[in-house]
């Protein structure tokens, strides 16, 4: 796909194209059906894609086909606006949703994953033949896809991949140039970042994974596949954690022997960081299911923390801590590079609803901080109501706290993430020289009274 006023850029693959498909083979048709199921589930509701992985159409597939189906669905989600721009130019009248799904799945393969066009078109036509709702459109599917393959997709805009209301918000908050950068950041599958356990040679680990060491010490790799087979997994040398998600725990700057509370700990990367730094950590989360992953990673890495399945506001314990980390529940709009479905599933009302939760949790967190202790508040959201506005309001109602300005270089954050107030506003479009990172807001506060 071409980008507005920038010319074409080769896409990165979510997964290698399949090589076992021929124009007359049925191999891959079921995987395409599953891709459509996953795509539609993601468009219908938050967590829909993850839930749909257990649906019969997906779960019954062989592992290779299941992985292919997910990769196609993710590619379609990342480029949905661009795909629809291409289709709008070729369709005089928009067909029914089932036909649109077939076309979207096919274009995600040919234009994003670089699947051979004959395979994508052939299986799309076969899909149309299988259902009474789509059978009358078989010739249309064939003609549209072959025309696009012959004439090219034409010019598209990365901004089209953002829902209109999200684009309007980000344009108003960050400006038009930043909006373009944010849109471009979401077009391709991001690399995998690894938090490295102390004592492990990060450079050697990076070399073994065909990666490199990021500022802050994390390792970034473009490797795909089963992470349990990667070097250093069984020996507990690392855990998966986006580079931006690693910043808040570094900002907390715990010292060996200090006490630390991770209030909304699952899936656990920040708890592992605090434990690796030598703190005595208590990790709370309302979801016992999500804490299983944290407990498994603690066991694998040989790190220790007290893990408690309880909502932070209901924890019946009188302890206060040297350091408190609140990674609050949020819309997670900053994670759209990895989870493109969040932008489609989030609604404007969700922001205000979650802001109320964040307000309450911040006040609970404040009560857990010792005199002279530190509190770091963070969210993986790009919405000001969940970040800057929360801290401004918190400081007004909690005069015992003040901002402790962040040092981006010291915590492995982009230099341009530092705000005038001394907080960190990390955007996915930052760090282009390293390949970007998730969006985060983080503020470090000190209790002075």
Short mmCIF file of C-alpha atoms in Angstrom, two decimals:
data_model
loop_
_atom_site.label_atom_id
_atom_site.label_comp_id
_atom_site.label_asym_id
_atom_site.label_seq_id
_atom_site.Cartn_x
_atom_site.Cartn_y
_atom_site.Cartn_z
CA UNK A 1 0.00 0.00 0.00
CA UNK A 2 1.18 3.50 -0.68
CA UNK A 3 1.29 6.24 1.92
CA UNK A 4 -0.08 9.66 1.32
CA UNK A 5 2.62 12.02 0.03
CA UNK A 6 5.37 9.61 1.03
CA UNK A 7 5.47 6.92 -1.64
CA UNK A 8 5.32 3.19 -0.99
CA UNK A 9 7.13 1.45 1.83
CA UNK A 10 7.74 -2.31 1.87
CA UNK A 11 5.54 -3.89 4.55
CA UNK A 12 6.88 -6.16 7.26
CA UNK A 13 5.34 -9.59 7.41
CA UNK A 14 3.33 -10.78 10.39
CA UNK A 15 4.32 -14.30 9.39
CA UNK A 16 5.93 -15.78 6.25
CA UNK A 17 3.51 -16.51 3.39
CA UNK A 18 2.45 -20.12 3.05
CA UNK A 19 4.17 -22.10 0.34
CA UNK A 20 1.79 -25.07 0.18
CA UNK A 21 -1.00 -23.37 -1.73
CA UNK A 22 -1.84 -23.76 -5.39
CA UNK A 23 -4.61 -22.19 -7.41
CA UNK A 24 -6.66 -25.40 -7.33
CA UNK A 25 -5.89 -26.52 -3.79
CA UNK A 26 -8.31 -26.33 -0.86
CA UNK A 27 -5.41 -26.05 1.58
CA UNK A 28 -5.78 -22.75 3.44
CA UNK A 29 -9.54 -22.19 2.95
CA UNK A 30 -10.34 -23.14 6.56
CA UNK A 31 -7.54 -20.88 7.77
CA UNK A 32 -9.10 -17.97 5.85
CA UNK A 33 -12.47 -18.69 7.42
CA UNK A 34 -10.79 -18.58 10.83
CA UNK A 35 -9.08 -15.30 9.92
CA UNK A 36 -12.47 -13.78 9.15
CA UNK A 37 -13.88 -15.06 12.43
CA UNK A 38 -10.99 -13.50 14.35
CA UNK A 39 -11.23 -10.22 12.45
CA UNK A 40 -14.95 -9.82 13.05
CA UNK A 41 -14.64 -10.80 16.70
CA UNK A 42 -12.00 -8.12 17.21
CA UNK A 43 -14.19 -5.51 15.55
CA UNK A 44 -17.18 -6.43 17.70
CA UNK A 45 -15.74 -6.08 21.19
CA UNK A 46 -12.66 -5.67 23.34
CA UNK A 47 -10.85 -8.99 23.90
CA UNK A 48 -12.97 -10.42 21.09
CA UNK A 49 -9.98 -11.71 19.14
CA UNK A 50 -8.52 -13.51 22.15
CA UNK A 51 -11.89 -15.08 22.93
CA UNK A 52 -12.35 -16.16 19.32
CA UNK A 53 -9.10 -18.14 19.44
CA UNK A 54 -11.09 -20.76 21.38
CA UNK A 55 -13.93 -20.89 18.81
CA UNK A 56 -14.28 -24.17 16.93
CA UNK A 57 -13.38 -22.61 13.55
CA UNK A 58 -10.03 -21.53 15.00
CA UNK A 59 -9.18 -24.01 17.72
CA UNK A 60 -9.70 -27.03 15.46
CA UNK A 61 -7.03 -25.90 12.99
CA UNK A 62 -3.51 -27.34 12.95
CA UNK A 63 -1.05 -25.02 14.76
CA UNK A 64 0.47 -23.66 11.52
CA UNK A 65 -2.94 -22.76 10.07
CA UNK A 66 -4.09 -21.29 13.38
CA UNK A 67 -1.03 -19.05 13.53
CA UNK A 68 -1.58 -18.06 9.89
CA UNK A 69 -5.22 -17.15 10.60
CA UNK A 70 -4.23 -14.94 13.50
CA UNK A 71 -1.52 -13.24 11.47
CA UNK A 72 -3.97 -12.48 8.67
CA UNK A 73 -6.55 -11.09 11.10
CA UNK A 74 -3.94 -8.90 12.79
CA UNK A 75 -2.69 -7.61 9.45
CA UNK A 76 -6.25 -6.76 8.42
CA UNK A 77 -6.81 -4.91 11.71
CA UNK A 78 -3.62 -2.89 11.36
CA UNK A 79 -4.45 -1.79 7.80
CA UNK A 80 -8.26 -1.87 7.92
CA UNK A 81 -8.72 1.77 6.95
CA UNK A 82 -6.31 1.48 4.02
CA UNK A 83 -7.89 -1.78 2.86
CA UNK A 84 -11.32 -0.16 2.91
CA UNK A 85 -9.98 2.86 0.99
CA UNK A 86 -8.80 0.49 -1.73
CA UNK A 87 -12.10 -1.39 -1.81
CA UNK A 88 -14.19 1.78 -1.84
CA UNK A 89 -12.57 2.74 -5.15
CA UNK A 90 -13.46 -0.63 -6.69
CA UNK A 91 -16.97 -1.15 -5.34
CA UNK A 92 -19.89 0.82 -6.75
CA UNK A 93 -22.12 -0.51 -3.98
CA UNK A 94 -20.82 -1.94 -0.73
CA UNK A 95 -21.74 -5.64 -0.47
CA UNK A 96 -22.86 -7.39 2.70
CA UNK A 97 -20.55 -7.81 5.69
CA UNK A 98 -19.69 -11.43 4.85
CA UNK A 99 -18.40 -10.42 1.42
CA UNK A 100 -16.47 -7.51 2.88
CA UNK A 101 -14.78 -9.91 5.29
CA UNK A 102 -13.65 -12.14 2.41
CA UNK A 103 -12.24 -9.15 0.53
CA UNK A 104 -10.51 -7.72 3.60
CA UNK A 105 -8.91 -11.06 4.45
CA UNK A 106 -7.68 -11.49 0.89
CA UNK A 107 -6.16 -8.00 0.68
CA UNK A 108 -4.50 -8.38 4.08
CA UNK A 109 -2.70 -11.38 2.64
CA UNK A 110 -1.62 -9.92 -0.69
CA UNK A 111 -0.88 -6.33 0.35
CA UNK A 112 0.50 -6.83 3.86
CA UNK A 113 1.72 -10.42 4.19
CA UNK A 114 2.86 -10.69 0.58
CA UNK A 115 1.00 -13.95 0.06
CA UNK A 116 1.03 -14.92 -3.65
CA UNK A 117 -1.96 -13.28 -5.32
CA UNK A 118 -3.14 -16.47 -7.04
CA UNK A 119 -3.47 -18.21 -3.67
CA UNK A 120 -5.35 -15.35 -1.99
CA UNK A 121 -7.73 -14.83 -4.92
CA UNK A 122 -8.37 -18.54 -5.40
CA UNK A 123 -9.23 -19.15 -1.77
CA UNK A 124 -11.35 -15.97 -1.60
CA UNK A 125 -13.48 -17.22 -4.49
CA UNK A 126 -13.78 -20.63 -2.83
CA UNK A 127 -14.91 -18.92 0.36
CA UNK A 128 -17.57 -16.99 -1.54
CA UNK A 129 -18.85 -20.25 -3.09
CA UNK A 130 -19.38 -21.90 0.29
CA UNK A 131 -22.13 -19.68 1.70
CA UNK A 132 -25.51 -18.65 0.34
CA UNK A 133 -24.95 -15.08 1.55
CA UNK A 134 -21.77 -14.70 -0.48
CA UNK A 135 -22.28 -17.04 -3.45
CA UNK A 136 -24.00 -14.40 -5.63
CA UNK A 137 -20.91 -12.21 -5.18
CA UNK A 138 -18.37 -14.81 -6.30
CA UNK A 139 -17.74 -13.08 -9.61
CA UNK A 140 -17.45 -9.70 -7.87
CA UNK A 141 -14.86 -11.03 -5.40
CA UNK A 142 -12.84 -12.48 -8.26
CA UNK A 143 -13.05 -9.34 -10.40
CA UNK A 144 -12.23 -6.87 -7.61
CA UNK A 145 -9.21 -8.80 -6.35
CA UNK A 146 -7.81 -9.47 -9.80
CA UNK A 147 -8.23 -5.82 -10.80
CA UNK A 148 -6.39 -4.66 -7.69
CA UNK A 149 -3.66 -7.21 -8.36
CA UNK A 150 -3.30 -6.06 -11.95
CA UNK A 151 -3.60 -2.28 -11.48
CA UNK A 152 -2.21 -1.93 -7.96
CA UNK A 153 -3.91 -0.67 -4.80
CA UNK A 154 -3.44 3.05 -5.44
CA UNK A 155 -2.69 5.72 -2.88
CA UNK A 156 -3.74 5.15 0.74
CA UNK A 157 -3.31 7.06 3.99
CA UNK A 158 -2.09 5.51 7.22
CA UNK A 159 -4.38 7.87 9.13
CA UNK A 160 -7.36 6.00 7.69
CA UNK A 161 -6.46 3.05 9.92
CA UNK A 162 -7.45 5.08 12.99
CA UNK A 163 -11.12 5.37 13.95
CA UNK A 164 -12.31 8.89 13.18
CA UNK A 165 -12.94 9.87 16.79
CA UNK A 166 -9.52 8.60 17.89
CA UNK A 167 -7.82 10.48 15.06
CA UNK A 168 -9.66 13.66 16.03
CA UNK A 169 -8.61 13.33 19.67
CA UNK A 170 -4.96 12.68 18.88
CA UNK A 171 -4.87 15.50 16.33
CA UNK A 172 -6.22 17.92 18.93
CA UNK A 173 -3.86 16.66 21.65
CA UNK A 174 -0.61 16.12 19.77
CA UNK A 175 -0.99 18.00 16.46
CA UNK A 176 -1.22 16.93 12.82
CA UNK A 177 2.45 15.92 12.31
CA UNK A 178 2.33 13.75 15.43
CA UNK A 179 -0.94 12.19 14.29
CA UNK A 180 0.69 11.11 11.03
CA UNK A 181 3.57 9.58 12.98
CA UNK A 182 1.19 7.76 15.31
CA UNK A 183 -0.75 6.37 12.36
CA UNK A 184 2.40 5.14 10.62
CA UNK A 185 3.59 3.50 13.85
CA UNK A 186 0.58 1.21 13.84
CA UNK A 187 0.93 -0.17 10.32
CA UNK A 188 3.42 -2.97 10.96
CA UNK A 189 3.93 -5.74 13.48
CA UNK A 190 6.32 -4.52 16.19
CA UNK A 191 9.41 -6.42 17.37
CA UNK A 192 9.56 -8.30 20.67
CA UNK A 193 11.27 -6.73 23.67
CA UNK A 194 12.77 -8.69 26.54
CA UNK A 195 13.53 -7.59 30.09
CA UNK A 196 16.90 -9.06 31.03
CA UNK A 197 17.63 -10.56 34.43
CA UNK A 198 20.58 -9.02 36.32
CA UNK A 199 23.79 -10.93 35.73
CA UNK A 200 22.80 -11.97 32.22
CA UNK A 201 24.97 -10.61 29.40
CA UNK A 202 22.44 -8.57 27.42
CA UNK A 203 24.75 -8.19 24.43
CA UNK A 204 25.33 -11.92 24.19
CA UNK A 205 21.62 -12.62 24.56
CA UNK A 206 20.84 -10.10 21.83
CA UNK A 207 23.36 -11.75 19.51
CA UNK A 208 21.81 -15.17 20.12
CA UNK A 209 18.40 -13.76 19.20
CA UNK A 210 19.56 -11.73 16.18
CA UNK A 211 18.59 -8.61 18.11
CA UNK A 212 20.17 -5.61 19.78
CA UNK A 213 20.29 -3.92 23.17
CA UNK A 214 18.03 -0.91 23.68
CA UNK A 215 18.74 2.13 25.84
CA UNK A 216 17.80 1.00 29.34
CA UNK A 217 19.16 -2.51 28.83
CA UNK A 218 16.25 -4.40 27.26
CA UNK A 219 16.85 -6.65 24.27
CA UNK A 220 14.85 -6.18 21.07
CA UNK A 221 14.46 -8.93 18.49
CA UNK A 222 12.51 -9.44 15.30
CA UNK A 223 12.38 -13.18 15.91
CA UNK A 224 8.95 -14.81 15.73
CA UNK A 225 7.54 -18.13 16.84
CA UNK A 226 7.34 -20.03 20.10
CA UNK A 227 9.28 -17.98 22.68
CA UNK A 228 9.68 -21.06 24.87
CA UNK A 229 12.17 -22.30 22.27
CA UNK A 230 14.28 -19.13 22.32
CA UNK A 231 17.74 -19.07 23.94
CA UNK A 232 17.57 -18.17 27.61
CA UNK A 233 13.90 -18.99 28.18
CA UNK A 234 14.30 -22.22 30.12
CA UNK A 235 17.12 -20.76 32.19
CA UNK A 236 14.98 -17.75 33.12
CA UNK A 237 17.33 -15.15 31.65
CA UNK A 238 14.54 -12.85 30.44
CA UNK A 239 10.84 -12.08 30.26
CA UNK A 240 8.75 -10.43 27.53
CA UNK A 241 8.07 -6.74 28.19
CA UNK A 242 7.74 -3.81 25.80
CA UNK A 243 10.46 -1.20 26.18
CA UNK A 244 7.94 1.46 27.22
CA UNK A 245 6.34 -0.80 29.81
CA UNK A 246 9.76 -1.21 31.44
CA UNK A 247 10.16 2.52 32.04
CA UNK A 248 7.83 3.00 35.07
CA UNK A 249 9.58 0.44 37.27
CA UNK A 250 12.95 2.00 36.44
CA UNK A 251 11.46 5.38 37.30
CA UNK A 252 10.56 4.06 40.73
CA UNK A 253 14.29 3.44 41.31
CA UNK A 254 13.99 0.81 44.05
CA UNK A 255 17.10 -0.15 45.98
CA UNK A 256 18.04 -3.56 47.37
CA UNK A 257 16.17 -4.24 50.58
CA UNK A 258 13.47 -1.61 50.01
CA UNK A 259 9.83 -2.58 50.16
CA UNK A 260 7.75 -2.19 47.01
CA UNK A 261 4.08 -2.61 46.18
CA UNK A 262 2.90 -3.34 42.62
CA UNK A 263 -0.80 -2.57 42.88
CA UNK A 264 -2.14 -3.87 39.54
CA UNK A 265 0.59 -6.35 38.82
CA UNK A 266 -0.61 -8.74 36.10
CA UNK A 267 0.78 -9.82 33.72
CA UNK A 268 3.85 -9.14 35.85
CA UNK A 269 6.73 -7.58 33.95
CA UNK A 270 7.05 -4.70 36.41
CA UNK A 271 6.95 -7.04 39.40
CA UNK A 272 9.83 -9.00 37.88
CA UNK A 273 11.79 -5.75 37.41
CA UNK A 274 11.26 -4.70 41.02
CA UNK A 275 12.22 -8.15 42.33
CA UNK A 276 15.29 -8.22 40.07
CA UNK A 277 16.36 -4.87 41.54
CA UNK A 278 16.43 -6.47 44.99
CA UNK A 279 13.22 -5.10 46.45
CA UNK A 280 10.90 -7.01 48.76
CA UNK A 281 7.85 -6.98 46.50
CA UNK A 282 4.15 -7.48 47.09
CA UNK A 283 2.20 -7.93 43.85
CA UNK A 284 -1.56 -7.41 43.88
CA UNK A 285 -4.12 -8.00 41.15
CA UNK A 286 -7.84 -8.66 41.10
CA UNK A 287 -7.44 -11.47 38.54
CA UNK A 288 -6.15 -14.74 39.93
CA UNK A 289 -6.09 -16.13 36.39
CA UNK A 290 -3.79 -13.39 35.08
CA UNK A 291 -1.52 -13.77 38.13
CA UNK A 292 -0.77 -17.36 37.11
CA UNK A 293 1.47 -16.02 34.36
CA UNK A 294 3.33 -13.84 36.89
CA UNK A 295 3.81 -16.74 39.28
CA UNK A 296 5.09 -18.93 36.43
CA UNK A 297 7.60 -16.26 35.37
CA UNK A 298 8.78 -15.78 38.95
CA UNK A 299 9.43 -19.51 39.19
CA UNK A 300 11.16 -19.62 35.79
CA UNK A 301 13.43 -16.66 36.53
CA UNK A 302 14.15 -17.60 40.14
CA UNK A 303 12.87 -14.25 41.41
CA UNK A 304 10.55 -13.86 44.37
CA UNK A 305 7.55 -11.75 45.31
CA UNK A 306 4.47 -12.13 47.45
CA UNK A 307 1.58 -12.55 45.02
CA UNK A 308 -1.93 -11.76 46.28
CA UNK A 309 -5.10 -12.12 44.20
CA UNK A 310 -7.17 -9.21 45.51
CA UNK A 311 -8.34 -5.82 44.22
CA UNK A 312 -5.87 -3.24 45.49
CA UNK A 313 -8.61 -1.17 47.12
CA UNK A 314 -9.82 -4.24 49.08
CA UNK A 315 -6.44 -5.46 50.34
CA UNK A 316 -6.74 -5.84 54.12
CA UNK A 317 -3.14 -5.19 55.14
CA UNK A 318 -1.76 -2.27 57.14
CA UNK A 319 1.69 -2.16 55.53
CA UNK A 320 3.12 0.93 53.87
CA UNK A 321 6.01 0.84 51.40
CA UNK A 322 9.13 2.67 50.31
CA UNK A 323 7.96 2.47 46.71
CA UNK A 324 4.49 2.02 45.20
CA UNK A 325 3.79 1.36 41.52
CA UNK A 326 0.30 1.86 40.10
CA UNK A 327 -0.06 0.72 36.51
CA UNK A 328 -3.74 1.54 36.46
CA UNK A 329 -6.48 -0.07 34.37
CA UNK A 330 -6.95 2.05 31.25
CA UNK A 331 -8.17 2.09 27.67
CA UNK A 332 -4.73 0.80 26.57
CA UNK A 333 -4.83 2.93 23.43
CA UNK A 334 -1.04 3.20 23.59
CA UNK A 335 -0.68 -0.52 22.85
CA UNK A 336 -2.30 -0.40 19.41
CA UNK A 337 0.95 -1.45 17.70
CA UNK A 338 0.70 -4.84 19.38
CA UNK A 339 -3.06 -4.88 19.90
CA UNK A 340 -4.66 -3.03 16.99
CA UNK A 341 -8.10 -4.18 18.08
CA UNK A 342 -8.07 -1.83 21.08
CA UNK A 343 -8.71 1.18 18.86
CA UNK A 344 -11.74 -0.49 17.31
CA UNK A 345 -13.14 -1.72 20.61
CA UNK A 346 -12.64 1.41 22.71
CA UNK A 347 -15.54 3.86 22.99
CA UNK A 348 -15.43 7.51 24.16
CA UNK A 349 -17.42 6.63 27.28
CA UNK A 350 -14.71 4.14 28.31
CA UNK A 351 -12.26 6.99 28.93
CA UNK A 352 -14.43 8.71 31.53
CA UNK A 353 -15.37 5.40 33.15
CA UNK A 354 -11.77 4.33 33.55
CA UNK A 355 -10.69 7.79 34.70
CA UNK A 356 -12.98 7.33 37.72
CA UNK A 357 -11.28 4.01 38.51
CA UNK A 358 -7.84 5.61 38.17
CA UNK A 359 -8.84 8.47 40.48
CA UNK A 360 -9.85 6.02 43.23
CA UNK A 361 -6.79 3.82 42.83
CA UNK A 362 -4.43 6.81 43.00
CA UNK A 363 -5.86 7.79 46.37
CA UNK A 364 -5.52 4.19 47.59
CA UNK A 365 -1.93 4.15 46.36
CA UNK A 366 -1.12 7.37 48.21
CA UNK A 367 -2.10 5.76 51.51
CA UNK A 368 0.42 2.97 50.94
CA UNK A 369 3.45 5.27 50.54
CA UNK A 370 5.76 5.83 53.52
CA UNK A 371 6.84 9.34 54.45
CA UNK A 372 9.74 10.07 52.11
CA UNK A 373 8.64 7.26 49.79
CA UNK A 374 7.88 7.29 46.07
CA UNK A 375 4.80 6.66 43.98
CA UNK A 376 4.88 6.05 40.24
CA UNK A 377 1.61 6.26 38.36
CA UNK A 378 1.42 5.01 34.79
CA UNK A 379 -1.03 4.01 32.09
CA UNK A 380 -0.55 2.55 28.61
CA UNK A 381 -3.05 5.08 27.25
CA UNK A 382 -2.55 8.08 24.97
CA UNK A 383 -5.55 9.90 26.43
CA UNK A 384 -4.75 12.93 28.62
CA UNK A 385 -7.72 12.24 30.90
CA UNK A 386 -6.01 9.02 31.96
CA UNK A 387 -2.54 10.53 32.32
CA UNK A 388 -1.70 14.22 32.77
CA UNK A 389 -5.18 15.18 33.99
CA UNK A 390 -5.10 12.46 36.64
CA UNK A 391 -1.81 13.68 38.10
CA UNK A 392 -2.83 17.33 38.07
CA UNK A 393 -5.98 16.48 39.98
CA UNK A 394 -4.13 14.15 42.35
CA UNK A 395 -1.57 16.81 43.29
CA UNK A 396 -4.35 19.30 43.99
CA UNK A 397 -6.07 16.98 46.45
CA UNK A 398 -2.85 15.49 47.93
CA UNK A 399 -0.53 18.33 49.01
CA UNK A 400 1.77 15.81 50.73
CA UNK A 401 3.05 14.78 47.30
CA UNK A 402 5.16 16.57 44.73
CA UNK A 403 6.55 15.69 41.31
CA UNK A 404 10.05 14.22 41.14
CA UNK A 405 11.17 15.07 37.59
CA UNK A 406 12.13 12.14 35.39
CA UNK A 407 15.44 11.69 33.61
CA UNK A 408 14.60 9.95 30.31
CA UNK A 409 18.14 8.72 29.68
CA UNK A 410 18.37 7.15 33.13
CA UNK A 411 15.18 5.12 32.67
CA UNK A 412 15.56 4.12 29.03
CA UNK A 413 12.90 6.48 27.66
CA UNK A 414 13.00 8.66 24.53
CA UNK A 415 14.42 12.10 25.25
CA UNK A 416 11.41 13.79 23.68
CA UNK A 417 9.06 11.96 26.06
CA UNK A 418 9.87 14.42 28.89
CA UNK A 419 7.06 16.91 29.55
CA UNK A 420 7.39 20.42 30.95
CA UNK A 421 6.10 19.12 34.29
CA UNK A 422 8.82 16.48 34.52
CA UNK A 423 6.55 13.56 33.61
CA UNK A 424 6.98 11.13 30.71
CA UNK A 425 4.59 11.03 27.77
CA UNK A 426 5.88 8.26 25.51
CA UNK A 427 4.41 8.07 22.01
CA UNK A 428 4.63 5.05 19.69
CA UNK A 429 6.08 7.33 17.01
CA UNK A 430 9.12 8.13 19.17
CA UNK A 431 12.39 6.20 18.90
CA UNK A 432 12.08 5.67 15.13
CA UNK A 433 15.79 4.83 15.04
CA UNK A 434 15.10 1.83 17.30
CA UNK A 435 11.76 0.79 15.79
CA UNK A 436 9.31 2.60 18.08
CA UNK A 437 7.66 1.44 21.30
CA UNK A 438 4.27 1.38 22.99
CA UNK A 439 2.56 4.54 24.20
CA UNK A 440 2.75 5.26 27.94
CA UNK A 441 2.31 8.00 30.48
CA UNK A 442 4.34 7.87 33.71
CA UNK A 443 4.81 10.28 36.58
CA UNK A 444 7.01 9.88 39.65
CA UNK A 445 5.81 11.51 42.87
CA UNK A 446 7.45 11.83 46.28
CA UNK A 447 5.73 11.96 49.63
CA UNK A 448 7.13 14.98 51.44
CA UNK A 449 4.60 15.26 54.22
#
